[in-house]
Coordinates of C-alpha atoms in Angstrom, one line a residue:
Chain A
X1321 CA 75.9 -73.2 101.1
X1322 CA 76.6 -76.2 99.0
X1323 CA 79.7 -76.2 96.7
X1324 CA 79.1 -75.8 92.9
X1325 CA 79.1 -79.0 90.9
X1326 CA 78.4 -81.4 93.6
X1327 CA 75.0 -83.2 93.6
X1328 CA 72.3 -81.9 95.6
X1329 CA 71.2 -84.1 98.6
X1330 CA 67.6 -85.3 98.3
X1331 CA 65.0 -83.1 99.3
X1332 CA 67.1 -79.9 98.6
X1333 CA 65.7 -77.5 96.2
X1334 CA 68.3 -75.5 94.2
X1335 CA 67.7 -71.9 94.0
X1336 CA 69.4 -69.5 91.7
X1337 CA 70.1 -66.9 94.2
X1338 CA 72.2 -69.2 96.3
X1339 CA 74.3 -70.0 93.5
X1340 CA 74.6 -66.7 91.9
X1341 CA 75.8 -65.0 95.1
X1342 CA 79.0 -66.9 94.3
X1343 CA 79.3 -65.1 91.0
X1344 CA 78.2 -61.7 91.9
X1345 CA 75.1 -60.2 93.6
X1346 CA 74.2 -58.2 90.6
X1347 CA 73.5 -61.3 88.7
X1348 CA 70.9 -62.7 91.0
X1349 CA 68.7 -59.6 90.4
X1350 CA 69.3 -59.8 86.7
X1351 CA 68.6 -63.4 85.9
X1352 CA 66.3 -64.5 88.8
X1353 CA 65.1 -67.5 86.9
X1354 CA 68.5 -69.0 86.4
X1355 CA 68.5 -72.7 86.9
X1356 CA 71.0 -74.5 88.9
X1357 CA 72.4 -76.9 86.3
X1358 CA 72.9 -74.3 83.6
X1359 CA 75.8 -73.0 85.9
X1360 CA 77.4 -76.4 86.1
X1361 CA 79.9 -77.6 83.5
X1362 CA 83.1 -76.2 82.2
X1363 CA 82.1 -72.6 83.1
X1364 CA 80.8 -73.4 86.6
X1365 CA 81.6 -70.6 88.9
X1366 CA 83.3 -68.7 86.2
X1367 CA 82.4 -65.1 85.8
X1368 CA 83.1 -64.9 82.1
X1369 CA 80.8 -67.8 81.3
X1370 CA 78.0 -66.2 83.0
X1371 CA 78.6 -63.1 81.3
X1372 CA 78.7 -64.9 77.8
X1373 CA 75.3 -66.3 78.7
X1374 CA 74.0 -62.7 79.6
X1375 CA 74.8 -61.5 76.1
X1376 CA 72.6 -63.9 74.6
X1377 CA 68.9 -63.2 73.9
X1378 CA 67.7 -63.2 77.4
X1379 CA 63.9 -63.8 76.6
X1380 CA 64.7 -67.2 74.9
X1381 CA 66.7 -68.2 77.9
X1382 CA 64.3 -67.1 80.3
X1383 CA 61.4 -69.1 78.6
X1384 CA 63.5 -72.3 78.8
X1385 CA 64.7 -71.6 82.2
X1386 CA 61.5 -70.7 83.3
X1387 CA 59.9 -73.9 82.1
X1388 CA 62.7 -75.8 83.9
X1389 CA 62.1 -73.7 86.9
X1390 CA 58.3 -74.3 87.0
X1391 CA 59.1 -78.0 86.7
X1392 CA 61.5 -78.2 89.5
X1393 CA 58.9 -76.4 91.8
X1394 CA 55.5 -78.1 90.9
X1395 CA 54.2 -77.3 94.4
X1396 CA 54.1 -73.6 93.5
X1397 CA 52.7 -74.2 90.0
X1398 CA 50.0 -76.6 90.6
X1399 CA 47.4 -74.2 92.1
X1400 CA 48.1 -71.7 89.6
X1401 CA 47.7 -74.0 86.7
X1402 CA 44.4 -75.3 87.9
X1403 CA 42.9 -72.0 88.7
X1404 CA 44.1 -70.4 85.3
X1405 CA 43.5 -73.0 82.8
X1406 CA 40.6 -74.9 84.0
X1407 CA 38.6 -72.8 86.2
X1408 CA 35.0 -74.4 85.3
X1409 CA 36.1 -78.0 85.5
X1410 CA 37.6 -78.6 89.0
X1411 CA 38.2 -82.2 88.9
X1412 CA 37.1 -83.7 85.7
X1413 CA 40.7 -84.0 84.1
X1414 CA 43.4 -85.0 86.6
X1415 CA 46.7 -83.2 86.4
X1416 CA 49.7 -85.4 86.9
X1417 CA 52.1 -84.2 89.7
X1418 CA 55.0 -84.4 87.3
X1419 CA 53.4 -83.1 84.3
X1420 CA 54.7 -79.7 83.4
X1421 CA 51.6 -77.7 82.8
X1422 CA 53.5 -74.6 82.0
X1423 CA 55.8 -76.5 79.5
X1424 CA 53.0 -75.6 76.9
X1425 CA 52.3 -72.0 77.8
X1426 CA 51.3 -71.3 74.3
X1427 CA 48.2 -73.4 74.6
X1428 CA 45.3 -71.2 75.2
X1429 CA 42.9 -72.6 77.8
X1430 CA 40.1 -74.3 76.2
X1431 CA 36.9 -72.2 76.4
X1432 CA 33.6 -73.8 76.2
X1433 CA 31.9 -73.1 72.9
X1434 CA 28.3 -72.6 72.9
X1435 CA 26.6 -75.5 71.5
X1436 CA 23.9 -73.4 69.9
X1437 CA 26.5 -71.9 67.5
X1438 CA 28.5 -75.1 66.8
X1439 CA 25.6 -77.2 65.9
X1440 CA 24.0 -74.7 63.5
X1441 CA 24.9 -75.5 59.8
X1442 CA 24.9 -72.4 57.7
X1443 CA 23.8 -71.9 54.0
X1444 CA 24.8 -68.5 52.6
X1445 CA 22.5 -66.2 50.5
X1446 CA 24.7 -67.0 47.2
X1447 CA 23.7 -70.7 47.6
X1448 CA 21.3 -72.3 45.2
X1449 CA 20.1 -75.9 45.8
X1450 CA 17.7 -78.0 43.8
X1451 CA 16.6 -81.3 45.5
X1452 CA 16.4 -82.9 48.7
X1453 CA 18.0 -81.4 51.8
X1454 CA 18.1 -83.7 54.9
X1455 CA 20.0 -83.0 58.3
X1456 CA 20.4 -83.8 61.9
X1457 CA 21.4 -80.4 63.0
X1458 CA 19.8 -77.2 63.3
X1459 CA 20.2 -75.1 60.0
X1460 CA 20.4 -71.5 59.0
X1461 CA 19.2 -71.2 55.5
X1462 CA 19.5 -67.8 53.7
X1463 CA 19.9 -69.1 50.0
X1464 CA 17.6 -70.5 47.6
X1465 CA 16.2 -74.0 47.8
X1466 CA 13.7 -75.9 45.6
X1467 CA 12.7 -79.3 46.6
X1468 CA 12.3 -80.8 50.0
X1469 CA 13.7 -79.9 53.3
X1470 CA 13.7 -82.4 56.0
X1471 CA 15.3 -81.7 59.6
X1472 CA 13.0 -83.7 61.6
X1473 CA 14.0 -83.0 65.2
X1474 CA 15.8 -79.8 64.5
X1475 CA 15.3 -76.2 64.0
X1476 CA 15.2 -74.3 60.6
X1477 CA 15.8 -70.8 60.5
X1478 CA 15.1 -69.3 57.0
X1479 CA 17.1 -66.0 56.8
X1480 CA 15.8 -62.7 55.3
X1481 CA 17.4 -63.5 51.9
X1482 CA 16.0 -67.0 51.9
X1483 CA 13.8 -68.1 48.9
X1484 CA 12.3 -71.5 49.7
X1485 CA 10.1 -73.5 47.2
X1486 CA 9.9 -76.6 49.2
X1487 CA 7.9 -78.9 51.4
X1488 CA 9.5 -78.4 55.0
X1489 CA 9.5 -80.8 57.7
X1490 CA 11.4 -79.7 61.1
X1491 CA 10.9 -79.2 64.6
X1492 CA 10.8 -75.6 64.9
X1493 CA 10.7 -73.2 61.8
X1494 CA 11.4 -69.5 61.9
X1495 CA 10.8 -67.6 58.6
X1496 CA 12.5 -64.2 58.0
X1497 CA 12.5 -64.6 54.2
X1498 CA 10.1 -66.0 51.6
X1499 CA 8.5 -69.6 51.8
X1500 CA 6.3 -71.3 49.0
X1501 CA 5.3 -74.8 50.1
X1502 CA 3.6 -76.6 52.9
X1503 CA 5.4 -76.6 56.5
X1504 CA 5.1 -79.1 58.9
X1505 CA 6.8 -78.4 62.4
X1506 CA 6.4 -80.9 65.1
X1507 CA 6.7 -77.9 67.8
X1508 CA 6.6 -74.4 66.7
X1509 CA 6.6 -72.0 63.8
X1510 CA 7.5 -68.4 63.8
X1511 CA 6.5 -66.0 61.2
X1512 CA 8.6 -62.8 61.4
X1513 CA 8.0 -59.4 60.4
X1514 CA 7.9 -58.8 56.5
X1515 CA 8.1 -62.6 55.8
X1516 CA 6.0 -64.3 53.3
X1517 CA 4.6 -67.8 53.6
X1518 CA 2.4 -69.3 51.0
X1519 CA 1.3 -72.7 51.9
X1520 CA -0.2 -74.8 54.6
X1521 CA 1.1 -74.8 57.9
X1522 CA 0.6 -77.8 60.6
X1523 CA 2.2 -77.2 64.0
X1524 CA 1.5 -77.3 67.7
X1525 CA 2.3 -73.6 68.3
X1526 CA 2.6 -70.4 65.9
X1527 CA 3.7 -67.0 66.3
X1528 CA 3.0 -64.4 63.7
X1529 CA 4.4 -61.1 64.1
X1530 CA 2.6 -58.1 62.6
X1531 CA 3.5 -57.5 59.1
X1532 CA 3.8 -60.9 57.9
X1533 CA 2.2 -62.1 55.0
X1534 CA 0.6 -65.6 55.0
X1535 CA -1.5 -67.1 52.5
X1536 CA -2.7 -70.8 53.4
X1537 CA -4.3 -72.9 56.0
X1538 CA -3.1 -73.3 59.5
X1539 CA -3.8 -76.4 61.5
X1540 CA -3.1 -76.6 65.2
X1541 CA -2.2 -80.0 66.4
X1542 CA -3.1 -80.8 69.7
X1543 CA 0.0 -81.1 72.1
X1544 CA 1.0 -84.7 72.6
X1545 CA 2.9 -86.2 75.6
X1546 CA 3.7 -89.8 74.7
X1547 CA 6.8 -90.3 76.7
X1548 CA 5.1 -89.6 80.1
X1549 CA 2.3 -91.8 79.1
X1550 CA 4.7 -94.6 77.9
X1551 CA 6.9 -94.4 81.0
X1552 CA 4.2 -95.0 83.5
X1553 CA 3.1 -98.4 82.3
X1554 CA 6.8 -99.3 81.8
X1555 CA 7.4 -98.3 85.5
X1556 CA 4.4 -100.3 86.8
X1557 CA 5.3 -103.4 84.7
X1558 CA 8.9 -103.2 86.0
X1559 CA 7.7 -102.8 89.5
X1560 CA 5.3 -105.7 89.1
X1561 CA 8.1 -107.9 87.6
X1562 CA 10.5 -107.1 90.5
X1563 CA 7.7 -107.7 93.1
X1564 CA 6.8 -111.0 91.5
X1565 CA 10.4 -112.1 91.7
X1566 CA 10.5 -112.8 88.1
X1567 CA 8.1 -115.5 88.6
X1568 CA 5.7 -114.9 85.8
X1569 CA 6.8 -114.9 82.1
X1570 CA 3.9 -112.9 81.0
X1571 CA 5.1 -109.9 83.0
X1572 CA 8.4 -110.3 81.7
X1573 CA 7.4 -110.1 78.1
X1574 CA 5.1 -107.5 78.8
X1575 CA 7.6 -105.4 80.0
X1576 CA 9.9 -106.3 77.2
X1577 CA 7.2 -105.6 74.8
X1578 CA 6.5 -102.4 76.3
X1579 CA 10.4 -101.5 76.3
X1580 CA 10.6 -102.3 72.7
X1581 CA 7.7 -100.3 71.4
X1582 CA 8.9 -97.4 73.6
X1583 CA 12.5 -97.5 71.7
X1584 CA 10.7 -98.1 68.5
X1585 CA 8.8 -94.7 69.0
X1586 CA 11.9 -93.0 70.1
Chain B
X23 CA 14.6 -33.4 86.4
X24 CA 13.2 -36.3 84.1
X25 CA 10.0 -36.6 86.1
X26 CA 9.2 -32.9 86.1
X27 CA 9.9 -33.1 82.4
X28 CA 7.4 -35.8 82.0
X29 CA 4.9 -34.0 84.2
X30 CA 5.1 -31.0 81.8
X31 CA 4.3 -33.2 78.9
X32 CA 1.0 -33.7 80.2
X33 CA 0.1 -30.1 79.6
X34 CA 2.3 -29.6 76.4
X35 CA 1.3 -32.7 74.6
X36 CA 4.0 -35.0 73.1
X37 CA 6.9 -33.4 71.4
X38 CA 6.7 -33.7 67.5
X39 CA 8.8 -36.4 66.0
X40 CA 8.8 -38.3 69.2
X41 CA 7.6 -42.0 69.6
X42 CA 4.1 -41.0 70.5
X43 CA 4.0 -39.0 67.2
X44 CA 5.1 -41.9 65.2
X45 CA 2.6 -44.2 66.7
X46 CA -0.1 -41.7 66.2
X47 CA 0.1 -41.9 62.4
X48 CA -1.6 -45.2 62.6
X49 CA -4.0 -45.2 65.7
X50 CA -6.0 -48.4 66.3
X51 CA -9.5 -48.0 67.3
X52 CA -11.9 -50.5 68.6
X53 CA -15.6 -50.7 67.9
X54 CA -18.5 -53.2 68.9
X55 CA -19.3 -55.5 66.2
X56 CA -22.8 -57.3 66.6
X57 CA -22.3 -59.0 63.4
X58 CA -19.2 -60.7 64.6
X59 CA -20.8 -61.5 67.9
X60 CA -23.6 -63.5 66.0
X61 CA -21.0 -64.9 63.6
X62 CA -19.0 -66.4 66.4
X63 CA -21.9 -67.6 68.3
X64 CA -23.3 -69.5 65.1
X65 CA -19.7 -71.1 64.6
X66 CA -19.6 -72.3 68.2
X67 CA -22.7 -74.2 67.4
X68 CA -21.3 -75.8 64.4
X69 CA -21.5 -79.6 64.3
X70 CA -18.2 -80.1 62.7
X71 CA -15.3 -81.2 64.8
X72 CA -12.9 -78.7 63.3
X73 CA -14.8 -76.3 61.2
X74 CA -13.0 -74.5 58.4
X75 CA -12.7 -70.5 58.5
X76 CA -11.5 -68.2 55.6
X77 CA -10.1 -65.0 56.5
X78 CA -10.0 -62.8 53.5
X79 CA -8.2 -59.9 55.2
X80 CA -4.7 -59.2 55.6
X81 CA -2.8 -61.6 57.9
X82 CA -3.7 -60.9 61.5
X83 CA -2.1 -62.5 64.5
X84 CA -5.1 -61.7 66.7
X85 CA -7.6 -63.2 64.3
X86 CA -5.5 -66.4 64.0
X87 CA -5.0 -66.7 67.5
X88 CA -8.8 -66.0 68.3
X89 CA -9.8 -68.6 65.6
X90 CA -7.3 -71.1 66.7
X91 CA -8.3 -70.8 70.3
X92 CA -11.8 -72.0 69.3
X93 CA -10.3 -75.1 67.7
X94 CA -11.0 -74.0 64.2
X95 CA -9.0 -74.7 61.0
X96 CA -8.0 -71.2 59.5
X97 CA -7.1 -70.2 56.0
X98 CA -5.9 -66.8 55.2
X99 CA -6.0 -65.2 51.8
X100 CA -5.6 -61.5 51.4
X101 CA -7.4 -61.2 48.0
X102 CA -7.2 -57.4 48.0
X103 CA -3.3 -57.4 48.2
X104 CA -3.3 -60.2 45.7
X105 CA -5.4 -58.3 43.4
X106 CA -2.5 -55.4 43.3
X107 CA -0.3 -57.8 41.7
X108 CA 0.6 -56.2 38.3
X109 CA 1.1 -59.6 36.7
X110 CA -2.7 -60.0 36.7
X111 CA -3.0 -56.9 34.5
X112 CA -3.7 -57.0 30.8
X113 CA -3.4 -54.2 28.4
X114 CA -6.7 -53.6 26.5
X115 CA -7.1 -52.4 22.7
X116 CA -7.4 -48.8 23.9
X117 CA -4.1 -49.0 25.8
X118 CA -5.5 -49.2 29.3
X119 CA -4.5 -51.7 31.7
X120 CA -7.2 -54.1 33.3
X121 CA -7.4 -56.9 35.7
X122 CA -7.7 -60.3 34.3
X123 CA -10.1 -62.2 36.4
X124 CA -9.5 -65.4 35.0
X125 CA -5.8 -65.3 35.6
X126 CA -6.3 -63.9 39.1
X127 CA -8.6 -66.9 39.9
X128 CA -6.0 -69.5 39.0
X129 CA -3.7 -68.4 41.8
X130 CA -6.4 -67.2 44.2
X131 CA -9.6 -68.4 45.8
X132 CA -9.1 -71.8 44.1
X133 CA -10.3 -73.9 47.1
X134 CA -12.7 -76.7 46.4
X135 CA -16.4 -76.1 46.6
X136 CA -18.3 -76.3 50.0
X137 CA -14.8 -76.1 51.9
X138 CA -15.7 -73.4 54.5
X139 CA -18.1 -73.3 57.3
X140 CA -17.6 -69.6 57.7
X141 CA -15.8 -66.6 55.8
X142 CA -14.7 -63.3 57.1
X143 CA -14.8 -61.1 54.2
X144 CA -14.6 -57.7 56.2
X145 CA -15.0 -54.7 53.9
X146 CA -13.0 -56.1 50.9
X147 CA -15.7 -55.8 48.5
X148 CA -15.7 -51.9 49.0
X149 CA -12.2 -51.8 47.6
X150 CA -11.9 -54.5 45.2
X151 CA -11.4 -53.7 41.4
X152 CA -14.6 -53.7 39.6
X153 CA -13.9 -56.5 37.5
X154 CA -13.2 -59.0 40.5
X155 CA -16.4 -58.1 42.6
X156 CA -19.2 -60.4 40.9
X157 CA -16.7 -63.3 40.5
X158 CA -15.4 -63.0 43.8
X159 CA -19.0 -63.2 45.5
X160 CA -19.8 -66.2 43.1
X161 CA -16.7 -67.9 44.5
X162 CA -17.5 -67.1 48.0
X163 CA -20.9 -68.7 47.7
X164 CA -19.4 -71.7 46.0
X165 CA -16.7 -72.2 48.7
X166 CA -19.2 -71.7 51.6
X167 CA -20.8 -75.0 52.8
X168 CA -24.7 -75.0 52.9
X169 CA -25.8 -73.1 55.9
X170 CA -22.4 -71.6 56.2
X171 CA -22.0 -68.0 57.5
X172 CA -20.3 -65.1 55.8
X173 CA -19.5 -61.8 57.8
X174 CA -19.0 -58.7 55.3
X175 CA -18.8 -55.1 56.2
X176 CA -20.0 -52.2 54.0
X177 CA -19.4 -48.4 54.2
X178 CA -22.5 -46.3 54.1
X179 CA -22.8 -43.3 51.9
X180 CA -22.4 -40.9 54.9
X181 CA -18.9 -42.5 55.5
X182 CA -17.7 -40.7 52.4
X183 CA -15.5 -41.7 49.7
X184 CA -12.3 -41.1 51.6
X185 CA -13.1 -43.9 54.1
X186 CA -9.7 -45.4 54.8
X187 CA -9.3 -48.9 54.5
X188 CA -8.7 -50.7 57.7
X189 CA -7.4 -54.1 58.8
X190 CA -9.7 -55.8 61.3
X191 CA -8.2 -57.6 64.4
X192 CA -10.6 -59.6 66.4
X193 CA -10.0 -58.5 70.2
X194 CA -13.0 -60.2 71.6
X195 CA -16.2 -62.2 70.3
X196 CA -17.9 -58.8 69.7
X197 CA -15.1 -56.3 69.6
X198 CA -12.9 -55.4 66.8
X199 CA -9.8 -53.3 66.4
X200 CA -9.3 -51.1 63.4
X201 CA -6.0 -50.3 62.1
X202 CA -5.7 -48.0 59.2
X203 CA -3.9 -49.1 56.2
X204 CA -3.3 -46.3 53.6
X205 CA -2.5 -48.7 50.7
X206 CA -6.2 -48.8 49.4
X207 CA -8.9 -46.5 48.1
X208 CA -12.6 -47.3 48.3
X209 CA -13.9 -48.1 45.0
X210 CA -17.7 -47.8 45.3
X211 CA -20.4 -47.6 48.0
X212 CA -23.0 -50.4 48.2
X213 CA -26.6 -49.6 49.6
X214 CA -28.8 -52.2 51.0
X215 CA -30.3 -53.1 47.9
X216 CA -26.9 -53.7 46.2
X217 CA -25.9 -56.0 48.9
X218 CA -29.2 -58.1 48.8
X219 CA -28.5 -58.3 44.8
X220 CA -25.1 -59.6 45.5
X221 CA -26.2 -62.4 47.8
X222 CA -29.5 -63.0 46.3
X223 CA -28.9 -66.8 46.0
X224 CA -28.3 -67.1 49.7
X225 CA -30.7 -68.2 52.3
X226 CA -30.7 -65.2 54.6
X227 CA -29.1 -61.8 55.2
X228 CA -29.1 -60.0 58.4
X229 CA -28.0 -56.1 58.6
X230 CA -26.5 -54.2 61.5
X231 CA -25.8 -50.6 61.3
X232 CA -23.1 -49.2 63.3
X233 CA -22.6 -45.6 64.5
X234 CA -19.6 -45.3 62.5
X235 CA -21.3 -45.7 59.3
X236 CA -20.3 -49.2 58.7
X237 CA -22.9 -51.7 57.9
X238 CA -22.4 -55.3 59.1
X239 CA -23.9 -58.0 57.1
X240 CA -24.3 -61.7 58.2
X241 CA -25.1 -63.8 55.3
X242 CA -26.1 -67.5 55.6
X243 CA -25.9 -69.7 52.4

């Protein structure tokens, strides 16, 4: 056993039990997380000093001590930290060996938030908007809108309390409430039970539940697949460019041209 | 236990208030419709790339799906339901309420002339208020293209005055599914002469009489 107050030799890990046996066997059981440096100083080895410490609120001490304790024994902590706080991301965020991961025990492990919920804007039923509504995220609309709604590549859900008098443009539109106005969806329209739609619909796919009221025209657009059609000539042009070892400027300009038009369309 | 219970139900019949009982309140029946068969056949031979069809019945997903599959442009306008709108009613001098046809046509059936290749009228004319029958038929004839088709159904005298109003769903080119809708009562019964008079300006009228006392008429403008 090492004498109290002397420095530890390198590689030697101080443990509470080894030091507390000097002060009394009972303490070893009551303060299992006691740290080595806390016993040093004027009261080192003094039973009274340790007794005073025992009268203090133990839970606070234990927190601090525990933190230091974990820091002193990182080899025990590391696997626990990784398995507890980052179960789904094994190697994306490297944990430093000296970083005390338990020093911030209050921090809750970051749970993955579902994107569907996070990216949906919400307009409540007491909201009234007159004018143009444009956005780059999905939208749930339960209020009253008069004007234009433009969510070009996103989904619009009109709630059961929604009253819309507007021209709507979106990728997907789901109607639970009442809509008066033309509706253009690049992908899909859903008319739910008890909804009312007065206006023309232009879409690729439409789903109408029994009990929906619809007055207007439906124009089903043909499904287009421009991306695959665009990629094929691009790939062939690129292949031609590489095989001709950049010899022909025509090939390069053609590929550049197709690239530009592809990006423009996107 | 449960299988035995289900087996016993074959003999007992469904228990009152159960799910089968609730669905039995509005049973759907299917019927062959020769008029529809001819109507769709004519429509398939249309020269237009995307013929326009007006469905004057209630919104039916089956009808929209059927017509959309045939590359048709679909219009839907439930004029019977629109006619129930109290805002079209005007109080007369004697205190009675009457439907104002002019007011009605401002908001309904206001498509341009010669818009449609075909119109599915179903049995709407049997249930329409009296003030609207003639104007609606005139509008139909205006909206139909020359040589355009109209399919209408009329109840016969034998069907009785309690014939329930039905929503018609197209199941196949020659089969309809009838879904009773208790919201409307039959207003009159047209005989053959009445029907001929209604569409006297049209090029031809073809009658098909069904066993269920429903007369199918295909009118060509």
